[in-house]
Amino acid sequence: VYNEQGKAVETERVAISPGTIVKVSNLFGKWPVRRQGMPSYAQQMRGIQLIIQQISLCYPDVTWQVWQGSKLWIQISSGSTAKQILPQLLSTIRLSDLQYIQQEIDEEEAEELNIETANFSQYQYSQILDRQSLELVLGLPDRCHRRRPDWVKIAINGRVVKIPELEQIIISSLARTCPRDRYPICFLHLQIFPYQINWNRHPAKTEIYLDNLKFWQQQINLVIGKALQFSSDIMPEFPLSEKVEKILKVSENTGNYQTRRSIEVSPDNTEEKNQELGLIELKAIAQLHNTYIVAEHPSGIWLIEQHIAHERILYEKLCDAWQIISLETPIILHHLSSAQIEQLQRLNIEVEIFGDSIWAARTAPSMLAKRNDCADALIELSKGGDLESAKVATACRSAIRNGTPLSLPEMQSLLNKWQLTRNPRTCPHGRPIYLSLEESALARFFRRHWVIGKSHGI
């Protein structure tokens, strides 16, 4: 049912009825020369398939059926958002692997863009688009990723286009969340006033320029950060995954470090911050094999690996403040190659020759300076790559080791700080940090169909 302005005010499910039917046959039948310059048949069919997939993401309320002769070739069922469409296009993706966020651009922020409206009047704009919005469907990096960046897609006003600057922002925002040489799955749909779009970038109009590019880059950074948070109001469902199912099946049928270290229990108000941000309330209840923290929350339990959770905390601290400090006592390093010395100097670590095949390090990263194995850490950094890799290596070496016993306050402090990180789902190497066991999955495993607190009879 539509109102006088043409907007849907009431919807209900009905049997599918024929919509637009397009029949295509005998393309370029009268110009056989044109066919010789066309790609292979398989490439052409793949191109058609991609176009239909892109349109279905932009218009999720449309059901698609494509017949090739008498055979059904493509079938895409409608959904309320693009989140329901994406699992139909990628068979390895489940609905629970995706995070969906839709938000309108604040009017005050939009007014700050100060864009001239060229030849359009404000009335004409309201007829085309009454507001600006951003819609994001993000594959959670601890659950799904790709070998190629072929599923980082951006749509503008109902059409998928190429905007390299925004694609790079998406990839960089999710850096150090996916495993090495893997790329995120992301569909971003922007509803933007037409006067902010410049189509004069490519003759085919498949690539565009955006006015106020920095503004949209900031908005994308913010919404991706929001999607990765453990916020209770946008957390996706946690069905019983195949991995968890195997673990439970094995249980039905039937360590790595030795260094002693501890977590500081800081007196700050991280728990209050978590509540203010609407994050899931995690309560540490036990430690398993001095490696995993068992935490409960209102709808189940999580297993969190303490080393990589702490590694994520330290890595983000280093990203915010990478600091090199002077050492009171120089650290002696042996048998460094010229390439290793250059690498340390690139990281602003001061190294001087101290003898035959002996060097003295006068500075070191603040996080490593007071460690007993600082010399080994500097040797490791000398073999690394860029500054980003050095931060990852430093965080990994400085994090609490698996095999270290922790008290309940120490575990709770670690959980609170971990939840406040920007990308809490994976470590900087792309490994998942936690395993979720939801109460509903446990109930199915124990074949519990009754209500807790009530007797289920004899």
Short mmCIF file of C-alpha atoms in Angstrom, two decimals:
data_model
loop_
_atom_site.label_atom_id
_atom_site.label_comp_id
_atom_site.label_asym_id
_atom_site.label_seq_id
_atom_site.Cartn_x
_atom_site.Cartn_y
_atom_site.Cartn_z
CA VAL A 1 0.00 0.00 0.00
CA TYR A 2 1.38 3.39 -1.04
CA ASN A 3 0.57 6.86 0.29
CA GLU A 4 -0.03 9.97 -1.79
CA GLN A 5 3.70 10.65 -2.03
CA GLY A 6 4.29 7.24 -3.60
CA LYS A 7 6.05 5.72 -0.58
CA ALA A 8 5.27 2.22 0.68
CA VAL A 9 3.50 2.35 4.04
CA GLU A 10 2.36 -1.27 4.31
CA THR A 11 3.74 -4.49 2.80
CA GLU A 12 2.72 -8.13 2.95
CA ARG A 13 4.02 -11.38 1.46
CA VAL A 14 2.23 -12.72 -1.60
CA ALA A 15 2.99 -15.36 -4.20
CA ILE A 16 5.48 -14.26 -6.83
CA SER A 17 3.94 -12.72 -9.91
CA PRO A 18 5.56 -12.02 -13.28
CA GLY A 19 7.37 -8.72 -13.33
CA THR A 20 9.57 -7.46 -16.13
CA ILE A 21 10.39 -10.18 -18.65
CA VAL A 22 13.32 -9.57 -20.99
CA LYS A 23 13.99 -11.98 -23.86
CA VAL A 24 17.38 -11.76 -25.58
CA SER A 25 18.22 -13.68 -28.74
CA ASN A 26 20.23 -13.42 -31.96
CA LEU A 27 22.51 -10.62 -30.76
CA PHE A 28 24.37 -8.99 -33.66
CA GLY A 29 22.68 -11.45 -36.04
CA LYS A 30 22.98 -9.02 -38.95
CA TRP A 31 26.57 -8.03 -38.12
CA PRO A 32 28.61 -11.23 -37.86
CA VAL A 33 31.86 -9.22 -37.88
CA ARG A 34 30.92 -7.78 -34.50
CA ARG A 35 30.80 -11.27 -33.05
CA GLN A 36 34.41 -11.90 -34.03
CA GLY A 37 35.60 -9.09 -31.78
CA MET A 38 33.60 -10.27 -28.79
CA PRO A 39 35.14 -12.14 -25.82
CA SER A 40 34.60 -15.86 -25.44
CA TYR A 41 31.12 -17.17 -24.74
CA ALA A 42 32.02 -18.00 -21.14
CA GLN A 43 33.37 -14.48 -20.53
CA GLN A 44 30.22 -12.90 -21.93
CA MET A 45 27.99 -15.06 -19.73
CA ARG A 46 30.14 -14.22 -16.71
CA GLY A 47 29.79 -10.52 -17.49
CA ILE A 48 25.99 -10.82 -17.67
CA GLN A 49 25.97 -12.72 -14.39
CA LEU A 50 28.03 -10.00 -12.65
CA ILE A 51 25.71 -7.26 -13.91
CA ILE A 52 22.64 -9.07 -12.56
CA GLN A 53 24.37 -9.70 -9.23
CA GLN A 54 25.30 -6.05 -8.88
CA ILE A 55 21.76 -4.88 -9.65
CA SER A 56 20.30 -7.40 -7.19
CA LEU A 57 22.48 -5.97 -4.41
CA CYS A 58 21.32 -2.43 -5.17
CA TYR A 59 17.63 -3.48 -5.38
CA PRO A 60 17.23 -6.34 -2.88
CA ASP A 61 13.41 -6.25 -2.98
CA VAL A 62 13.39 -7.65 -6.54
CA THR A 63 13.29 -11.39 -7.28
CA TRP A 64 15.40 -12.48 -10.24
CA GLN A 65 14.97 -15.48 -12.53
CA VAL A 66 17.18 -15.80 -15.60
CA TRP A 67 16.50 -18.61 -18.06
CA GLN A 68 19.04 -19.79 -20.59
CA GLY A 69 16.89 -21.58 -23.12
CA SER A 70 14.71 -23.95 -21.12
CA LYS A 71 17.13 -24.09 -18.16
CA LEU A 72 16.94 -21.86 -15.08
CA TRP A 73 20.37 -20.21 -14.98
CA ILE A 74 20.15 -17.60 -12.18
CA GLN A 75 17.71 -17.49 -9.27
CA ILE A 76 17.97 -14.73 -6.66
CA SER A 77 15.23 -14.41 -4.08
CA SER A 78 14.28 -11.01 -2.76
CA GLY A 79 15.18 -9.75 0.69
CA SER A 80 14.76 -6.73 2.91
CA THR A 81 18.41 -5.64 2.56
CA ALA A 82 21.52 -6.53 0.57
CA LYS A 83 22.56 -8.70 3.52
CA GLN A 84 19.95 -11.30 2.46
CA ILE A 85 21.21 -11.18 -1.15
CA LEU A 86 24.95 -11.63 -0.64
CA PRO A 87 24.82 -15.24 0.69
CA GLN A 88 22.90 -16.21 -2.45
CA LEU A 89 25.73 -14.88 -4.61
CA LEU A 90 28.61 -16.37 -2.60
CA SER A 91 27.83 -19.94 -1.61
CA THR A 92 30.52 -20.06 1.11
CA ILE A 93 28.98 -17.13 3.01
CA ARG A 94 26.27 -17.54 5.63
CA LEU A 95 23.92 -14.83 6.82
CA SER A 96 25.55 -14.90 10.26
CA ASP A 97 28.96 -14.11 8.69
CA LEU A 98 27.74 -10.64 7.70
CA GLN A 99 27.25 -7.41 9.58
CA TYR A 100 24.70 -4.90 8.29
CA ILE A 101 24.54 -1.21 9.16
CA GLN A 102 22.35 1.44 7.59
CA GLN A 103 22.61 5.03 8.74
CA GLU A 104 21.55 8.42 7.51
CA ILE A 105 24.12 11.17 7.14
CA ASP A 106 23.53 13.80 9.77
CA GLU A 107 22.01 16.96 8.26
CA GLU A 108 24.43 19.22 10.15
CA GLU A 109 27.40 17.26 8.81
CA ALA A 110 25.94 17.35 5.31
CA GLU A 111 25.47 21.11 5.53
CA GLU A 112 29.16 21.50 6.39
CA LEU A 113 30.05 20.19 2.94
CA ASN A 114 29.25 23.65 1.54
CA ILE A 115 28.64 22.45 -1.99
CA GLU A 116 27.28 24.72 -4.68
CA THR A 117 24.13 23.32 -6.22
CA ALA A 118 25.10 24.25 -9.79
CA ASN A 119 21.99 24.35 -12.03
CA PHE A 120 19.70 22.38 -9.70
CA SER A 121 17.20 23.98 -7.39
CA GLN A 122 16.56 22.66 -3.87
CA TYR A 123 13.12 21.49 -5.03
CA GLN A 124 14.67 19.40 -7.79
CA TYR A 125 17.06 17.79 -5.30
CA SER A 126 14.22 16.79 -2.99
CA GLN A 127 12.48 15.12 -5.92
CA ILE A 128 15.59 13.09 -6.77
CA LEU A 129 16.85 12.26 -3.26
CA ASP A 130 15.39 13.56 0.00
CA ARG A 131 18.31 12.51 2.21
CA GLN A 132 21.82 11.06 2.11
CA SER A 133 22.50 7.65 3.61
CA LEU A 134 25.12 4.95 3.87
CA GLU A 135 24.43 1.20 3.77
CA LEU A 136 27.14 -1.32 4.63
CA VAL A 137 27.22 -5.11 4.36
CA LEU A 138 30.52 -6.33 5.77
CA GLY A 139 31.86 -9.86 5.95
CA LEU A 140 33.25 -10.24 9.46
CA PRO A 141 37.01 -10.82 9.05
CA ASP A 142 37.12 -13.66 11.58
CA ARG A 143 34.58 -15.59 9.51
CA CYS A 144 35.03 -14.85 5.80
CA HIS A 145 37.53 -13.30 3.40
CA ARG A 146 38.71 -13.69 -0.19
CA ARG A 147 41.93 -14.40 -2.08
CA ARG A 148 41.32 -11.34 -4.28
CA PRO A 149 39.76 -7.92 -3.63
CA ASP A 150 37.01 -8.74 -6.13
CA TRP A 151 34.21 -8.41 -3.58
CA VAL A 152 34.96 -4.91 -2.36
CA LYS A 153 32.08 -3.26 -4.19
CA ILE A 154 30.68 0.27 -4.03
CA ALA A 155 27.33 1.46 -5.35
CA ILE A 156 26.17 5.05 -5.77
CA ASN A 157 22.44 5.78 -6.00
CA GLY A 158 21.52 2.29 -7.15
CA ARG A 159 24.44 1.61 -9.48
CA VAL A 160 27.73 -0.25 -8.81
CA VAL A 161 30.71 1.89 -9.85
CA LYS A 162 34.47 2.00 -9.36
CA ILE A 163 35.85 4.56 -6.89
CA PRO A 164 39.47 3.48 -6.21
CA GLU A 165 39.92 6.02 -3.40
CA LEU A 166 37.01 4.56 -1.40
CA GLU A 167 37.96 0.97 -2.21
CA GLN A 168 41.43 1.59 -0.76
CA ILE A 169 39.91 3.13 2.35
CA ILE A 170 37.83 -0.02 2.90
CA ILE A 171 40.84 -2.29 2.44
CA SER A 172 43.10 -0.15 4.66
CA SER A 173 40.42 0.12 7.37
CA LEU A 174 40.36 -3.67 7.54
CA ALA A 175 44.14 -4.08 7.35
CA ARG A 176 45.57 -6.42 9.99
CA THR A 177 42.16 -8.02 10.49
CA CYS A 178 42.28 -10.60 7.67
CA PRO A 179 44.97 -13.27 7.27
CA ARG A 180 47.97 -12.50 5.08
CA ASP A 181 47.18 -12.10 1.37
CA ARG A 182 43.44 -12.22 2.05
CA TYR A 183 40.92 -9.46 1.34
CA PRO A 184 37.60 -8.44 2.92
CA ILE A 185 34.09 -8.94 1.61
CA CYS A 186 32.25 -5.64 1.59
CA PHE A 187 29.32 -4.00 -0.20
CA LEU A 188 28.88 -0.28 0.35
CA HIS A 189 25.85 1.60 -1.01
CA LEU A 190 25.85 5.39 -0.81
CA GLN A 191 22.80 7.54 -1.48
CA ILE A 192 24.34 10.89 -2.43
CA PHE A 193 22.97 14.12 -3.84
CA PRO A 194 23.67 14.09 -7.61
CA TYR A 195 25.61 17.34 -7.56
CA GLN A 196 28.35 15.64 -5.52
CA ILE A 197 29.05 13.13 -8.31
CA ASN A 198 31.33 13.75 -11.27
CA TRP A 199 30.78 11.13 -13.99
CA ASN A 200 33.54 12.47 -16.26
CA ARG A 201 36.17 9.95 -15.21
CA HIS A 202 35.66 7.11 -17.70
CA PRO A 203 33.87 7.03 -21.08
CA ALA A 204 31.77 4.05 -19.99
CA LYS A 205 30.72 5.95 -16.83
CA THR A 206 31.83 2.98 -14.74
CA GLU A 207 34.24 5.09 -12.66
CA ILE A 208 33.39 8.36 -10.97
CA TYR A 209 34.83 11.18 -8.90
CA LEU A 210 33.21 12.31 -5.66
CA ASP A 211 33.26 15.84 -4.32
CA ASN A 212 34.27 16.07 -0.64
CA LEU A 213 36.07 12.75 -0.86
CA LYS A 214 37.65 13.15 2.60
CA PHE A 215 34.22 13.48 4.20
CA TRP A 216 33.03 10.19 2.73
CA GLN A 217 36.29 8.48 3.60
CA GLN A 218 35.79 9.52 7.23
CA GLN A 219 32.21 8.26 7.19
CA ILE A 220 33.33 4.89 5.82
CA ASN A 221 36.05 4.58 8.45
CA LEU A 222 33.53 5.30 11.19
CA VAL A 223 30.88 2.86 9.98
CA ILE A 224 33.42 0.04 9.48
CA GLY A 225 34.73 0.63 13.00
CA LYS A 226 31.17 0.46 14.29
CA ALA A 227 30.52 -2.79 12.40
CA LEU A 228 33.56 -4.47 13.98
CA GLN A 229 32.63 -3.57 17.55
CA PHE A 230 31.00 -6.01 19.98
CA SER A 231 27.94 -3.82 20.30
CA SER A 232 24.93 -5.64 21.73
CA ASP A 233 22.46 -3.93 19.38
CA ILE A 234 24.19 -4.91 16.12
CA MET A 235 25.83 -8.23 16.97
CA PRO A 236 25.04 -10.84 14.31
CA GLU A 237 23.60 -14.23 15.11
CA PHE A 238 25.86 -17.06 16.22
CA PRO A 239 24.55 -20.29 14.74
CA LEU A 240 26.26 -23.57 15.46
CA SER A 241 29.15 -23.44 13.00
CA GLU A 242 30.64 -26.49 11.35
CA LYS A 243 33.82 -26.17 13.45
CA VAL A 244 31.90 -25.98 16.70
CA GLU A 245 29.68 -28.83 15.54
CA LYS A 246 32.76 -31.00 15.01
CA ILE A 247 34.11 -30.09 18.45
CA LEU A 248 30.84 -31.03 20.11
CA LYS A 249 30.61 -34.23 18.06
CA VAL A 250 34.10 -35.31 19.14
CA SER A 251 33.27 -34.54 22.78
CA GLU A 252 30.12 -36.61 22.49
CA ASN A 253 32.13 -39.59 21.21
CA THR A 254 34.75 -39.31 23.50
CA GLY A 255 50.92 -24.61 24.65
CA ASN A 256 53.56 -23.03 23.47
CA TYR A 257 55.37 -20.77 25.93
CA GLN A 258 56.77 -21.18 29.42
CA THR A 259 57.55 -17.59 30.40
CA ARG A 260 55.81 -16.38 33.56
CA ARG A 261 54.23 -12.98 33.07
CA SER A 262 51.20 -11.16 34.41
CA ILE A 263 48.56 -8.66 33.33
CA GLU A 264 48.33 -5.36 35.12
CA VAL A 265 44.93 -4.79 36.69
CA SER A 266 44.56 -1.09 36.04
CA PRO A 267 42.20 0.91 38.26
CA ASP A 268 40.67 2.70 35.27
CA ASN A 269 36.98 2.61 34.39
CA THR A 270 37.15 0.33 31.32
CA GLU A 271 34.10 -1.65 32.50
CA GLU A 272 32.07 1.55 32.76
CA LYS A 273 33.27 2.58 29.28
CA ASN A 274 32.08 -0.76 27.89
CA GLN A 275 28.60 -0.19 29.35
CA GLU A 276 28.46 3.37 27.99
CA LEU A 277 29.33 2.13 24.50
CA GLY A 278 26.67 -0.58 24.67
CA LEU A 279 29.20 -3.42 24.36
CA ILE A 280 28.37 -7.00 25.28
CA GLU A 281 28.82 -7.66 29.00
CA LEU A 282 31.54 -10.31 29.26
CA LYS A 283 32.34 -11.84 32.67
CA ALA A 284 35.49 -13.90 33.14
CA ILE A 285 34.64 -17.10 35.02
CA ALA A 286 37.62 -19.43 34.48
CA GLN A 287 40.90 -20.10 32.67
CA LEU A 288 41.38 -23.22 30.56
CA HIS A 289 44.87 -24.77 30.27
CA ASN A 290 46.34 -21.39 31.23
CA THR A 291 45.63 -20.39 27.62
CA TYR A 292 41.94 -19.66 27.12
CA ILE A 293 39.70 -17.36 29.13
CA VAL A 294 36.17 -18.67 29.62
CA ALA A 295 33.74 -15.75 29.67
CA GLU A 296 29.97 -15.76 29.97
CA HIS A 297 27.48 -13.26 28.61
CA PRO A 298 23.67 -13.08 28.65
CA SER A 299 23.22 -15.48 25.70
CA GLY A 300 26.12 -17.93 25.97
CA ILE A 301 29.84 -18.33 26.61
CA TRP A 302 33.00 -17.36 24.75
CA LEU A 303 36.49 -18.87 24.70
CA ILE A 304 39.11 -16.14 24.25
CA GLU A 305 42.78 -16.92 23.60
CA GLN A 306 44.61 -14.69 26.05
CA HIS A 307 47.82 -14.20 24.04
CA ILE A 308 46.26 -12.89 20.82
CA ALA A 309 43.65 -10.83 22.70
CA HIS A 310 46.48 -9.07 24.53
CA GLU A 311 48.40 -8.83 21.24
CA ARG A 312 45.48 -6.93 19.67
CA ILE A 313 45.44 -4.50 22.63
CA LEU A 314 49.19 -3.82 22.43
CA TYR A 315 49.20 -3.55 18.64
CA GLU A 316 46.59 -0.79 18.65
CA LYS A 317 48.52 1.01 21.40
CA LEU A 318 51.62 0.89 19.21
CA CYS A 319 49.64 2.18 16.21
CA ASP A 320 48.52 5.14 18.31
CA ALA A 321 51.97 5.83 19.80
CA TRP A 322 55.10 4.13 18.42
CA GLN A 323 57.84 5.45 20.70
CA ILE A 324 61.61 4.89 20.60
CA ILE A 325 63.44 5.61 23.89
CA SER A 326 67.10 5.79 24.91
CA LEU A 327 68.57 2.86 26.82
CA GLU A 328 70.53 3.41 30.04
CA THR A 329 72.64 0.36 29.23
CA PRO A 330 73.27 -0.38 25.54
CA ILE A 331 72.15 -3.79 24.27
CA ILE A 332 74.88 -5.80 22.59
CA LEU A 333 74.02 -7.48 19.29
CA HIS A 334 76.20 -9.98 17.45
CA HIS A 335 76.72 -10.86 13.77
CA LEU A 336 74.41 -8.34 12.16
CA SER A 337 74.43 -8.05 8.39
CA SER A 338 74.45 -4.69 6.64
CA ALA A 339 70.81 -5.26 5.64
CA GLN A 340 69.85 -5.85 9.28
CA ILE A 341 71.60 -2.67 10.39
CA GLU A 342 69.81 -0.65 7.70
CA GLN A 343 66.50 -2.16 8.78
CA LEU A 344 67.03 -1.12 12.43
CA GLN A 345 68.02 2.38 11.32
CA ARG A 346 64.83 2.63 9.23
CA LEU A 347 62.92 1.95 12.46
CA ASN A 348 64.86 4.81 14.14
CA ILE A 349 66.79 2.37 16.34
CA GLU A 350 70.29 3.75 16.88
CA VAL A 351 72.99 1.10 16.31
CA GLU A 352 76.77 1.68 16.63
CA ILE A 353 79.71 -0.62 15.95
CA PHE A 354 81.17 -1.89 19.22
CA GLY A 355 83.82 -4.35 18.09
CA ASP A 356 84.50 -7.14 15.66
CA SER A 357 81.04 -8.26 14.47
CA ILE A 358 79.56 -6.61 17.58
CA TRP A 359 77.09 -3.70 17.64
CA ALA A 360 75.54 -1.69 20.47
CA ALA A 361 71.89 -0.61 20.29
CA ARG A 362 71.45 2.74 22.08
CA THR A 363 67.67 2.99 21.59
CA ALA A 364 64.74 0.57 21.45
CA PRO A 365 60.91 0.60 21.29
CA SER A 366 59.56 1.58 24.71
CA MET A 367 57.49 -1.61 24.96
CA LEU A 368 60.63 -3.76 24.58
CA ALA A 369 63.19 -1.67 26.44
CA LYS A 370 62.74 -3.28 29.89
CA ARG A 371 62.35 -6.85 28.67
CA ASN A 372 65.03 -9.44 29.41
CA ASP A 373 64.84 -10.67 25.80
CA CYS A 374 65.16 -7.21 24.26
CA ALA A 375 68.26 -8.32 22.31
CA ASP A 376 66.34 -11.20 20.71
CA ALA A 377 63.47 -8.83 19.94
CA LEU A 378 65.81 -6.37 18.17
CA ILE A 379 67.30 -9.22 16.14
CA GLU A 380 63.75 -10.19 15.13
CA LEU A 381 62.95 -6.61 14.14
CA SER A 382 66.14 -6.41 12.08
CA LYS A 383 64.84 -9.27 9.92
CA GLY A 384 61.40 -7.77 9.42
CA GLY A 385 59.86 -5.51 6.82
CA ASP A 386 58.27 -2.10 7.22
CA LEU A 387 57.23 -0.22 10.35
CA GLU A 388 53.82 -1.90 10.35
CA SER A 389 55.43 -5.34 10.49
CA ALA A 390 57.68 -4.13 13.31
CA LYS A 391 54.66 -3.06 15.34
CA VAL A 392 53.05 -6.48 14.84
CA ALA A 393 56.24 -8.29 15.87
CA THR A 394 56.66 -6.06 18.92
CA ALA A 395 53.07 -6.58 20.05
CA CYS A 396 53.33 -10.35 19.56
CA ARG A 397 56.54 -10.60 21.60
CA SER A 398 55.27 -8.29 24.35
CA ALA A 399 51.86 -9.96 24.79
CA ILE A 400 51.23 -12.33 27.66
CA ARG A 401 52.22 -15.87 26.74
CA ASN A 402 49.93 -18.83 26.51
CA GLY A 403 50.63 -21.03 29.51
CA THR A 404 50.59 -18.10 31.94
CA PRO A 405 48.09 -18.47 34.81
CA LEU A 406 45.90 -15.41 35.43
CA SER A 407 43.67 -14.42 38.31
CA LEU A 408 40.01 -13.56 37.73
CA PRO A 409 40.64 -9.78 38.10
CA GLU A 410 43.50 -10.02 35.59
CA MET A 411 41.31 -11.91 33.13
CA GLN A 412 38.45 -9.43 33.54
CA SER A 413 40.81 -6.48 33.01
CA LEU A 414 42.13 -8.10 29.83
CA LEU A 415 38.59 -8.71 28.53
CA ASN A 416 37.50 -5.13 29.23
CA LYS A 417 40.49 -3.65 27.39
CA TRP A 418 40.16 -6.09 24.50
CA GLN A 419 36.51 -5.15 23.94
CA LEU A 420 37.50 -1.48 23.60
CA THR A 421 39.90 -2.13 20.72
CA ARG A 422 38.94 -0.97 17.25
CA ASN A 423 39.17 -4.43 15.65
CA PRO A 424 38.54 -6.98 18.42
CA ARG A 425 37.60 -9.91 16.17
CA THR A 426 41.05 -10.92 14.90
CA CYS A 427 44.69 -10.52 15.89
CA PRO A 428 47.08 -8.47 13.67
CA HIS A 429 47.95 -11.68 11.81
CA GLY A 430 44.27 -12.32 10.96
CA ARG A 431 43.63 -15.17 13.42
CA PRO A 432 40.23 -15.24 15.17
CA ILE A 433 40.52 -14.29 18.85
CA TYR A 434 37.38 -15.88 20.27
CA LEU A 435 35.07 -18.86 19.81
CA SER A 436 31.38 -18.38 20.52
CA LEU A 437 29.17 -21.07 22.06
CA GLU A 438 25.65 -19.72 22.22
CA GLU A 439 23.09 -20.99 24.70
CA SER A 440 20.76 -22.02 21.88
CA ALA A 441 23.50 -24.19 20.33
CA LEU A 442 24.25 -25.81 23.69
CA ALA A 443 20.54 -26.48 24.20
CA ARG A 444 20.34 -28.25 20.85
CA PHE A 445 23.39 -30.36 21.65
CA PHE A 446 21.97 -31.47 25.01
CA ARG A 447 18.54 -31.93 23.37
CA ARG A 448 17.00 -29.52 25.83
CA HIS A 449 13.59 -28.32 24.65
CA TRP A 450 12.17 -27.21 27.97
CA VAL A 451 12.32 -23.88 29.79
CA ILE A 452 15.07 -23.39 32.37
CA GLY A 453 13.64 -23.50 35.89
CA LYS A 454 10.69 -25.74 35.00
CA SER A 455 10.61 -29.49 35.39
CA HIS A 456 10.60 -31.42 32.11
CA GLY A 457 8.77 -34.38 33.60
CA ILE A 458 9.60 -38.03 33.95
#
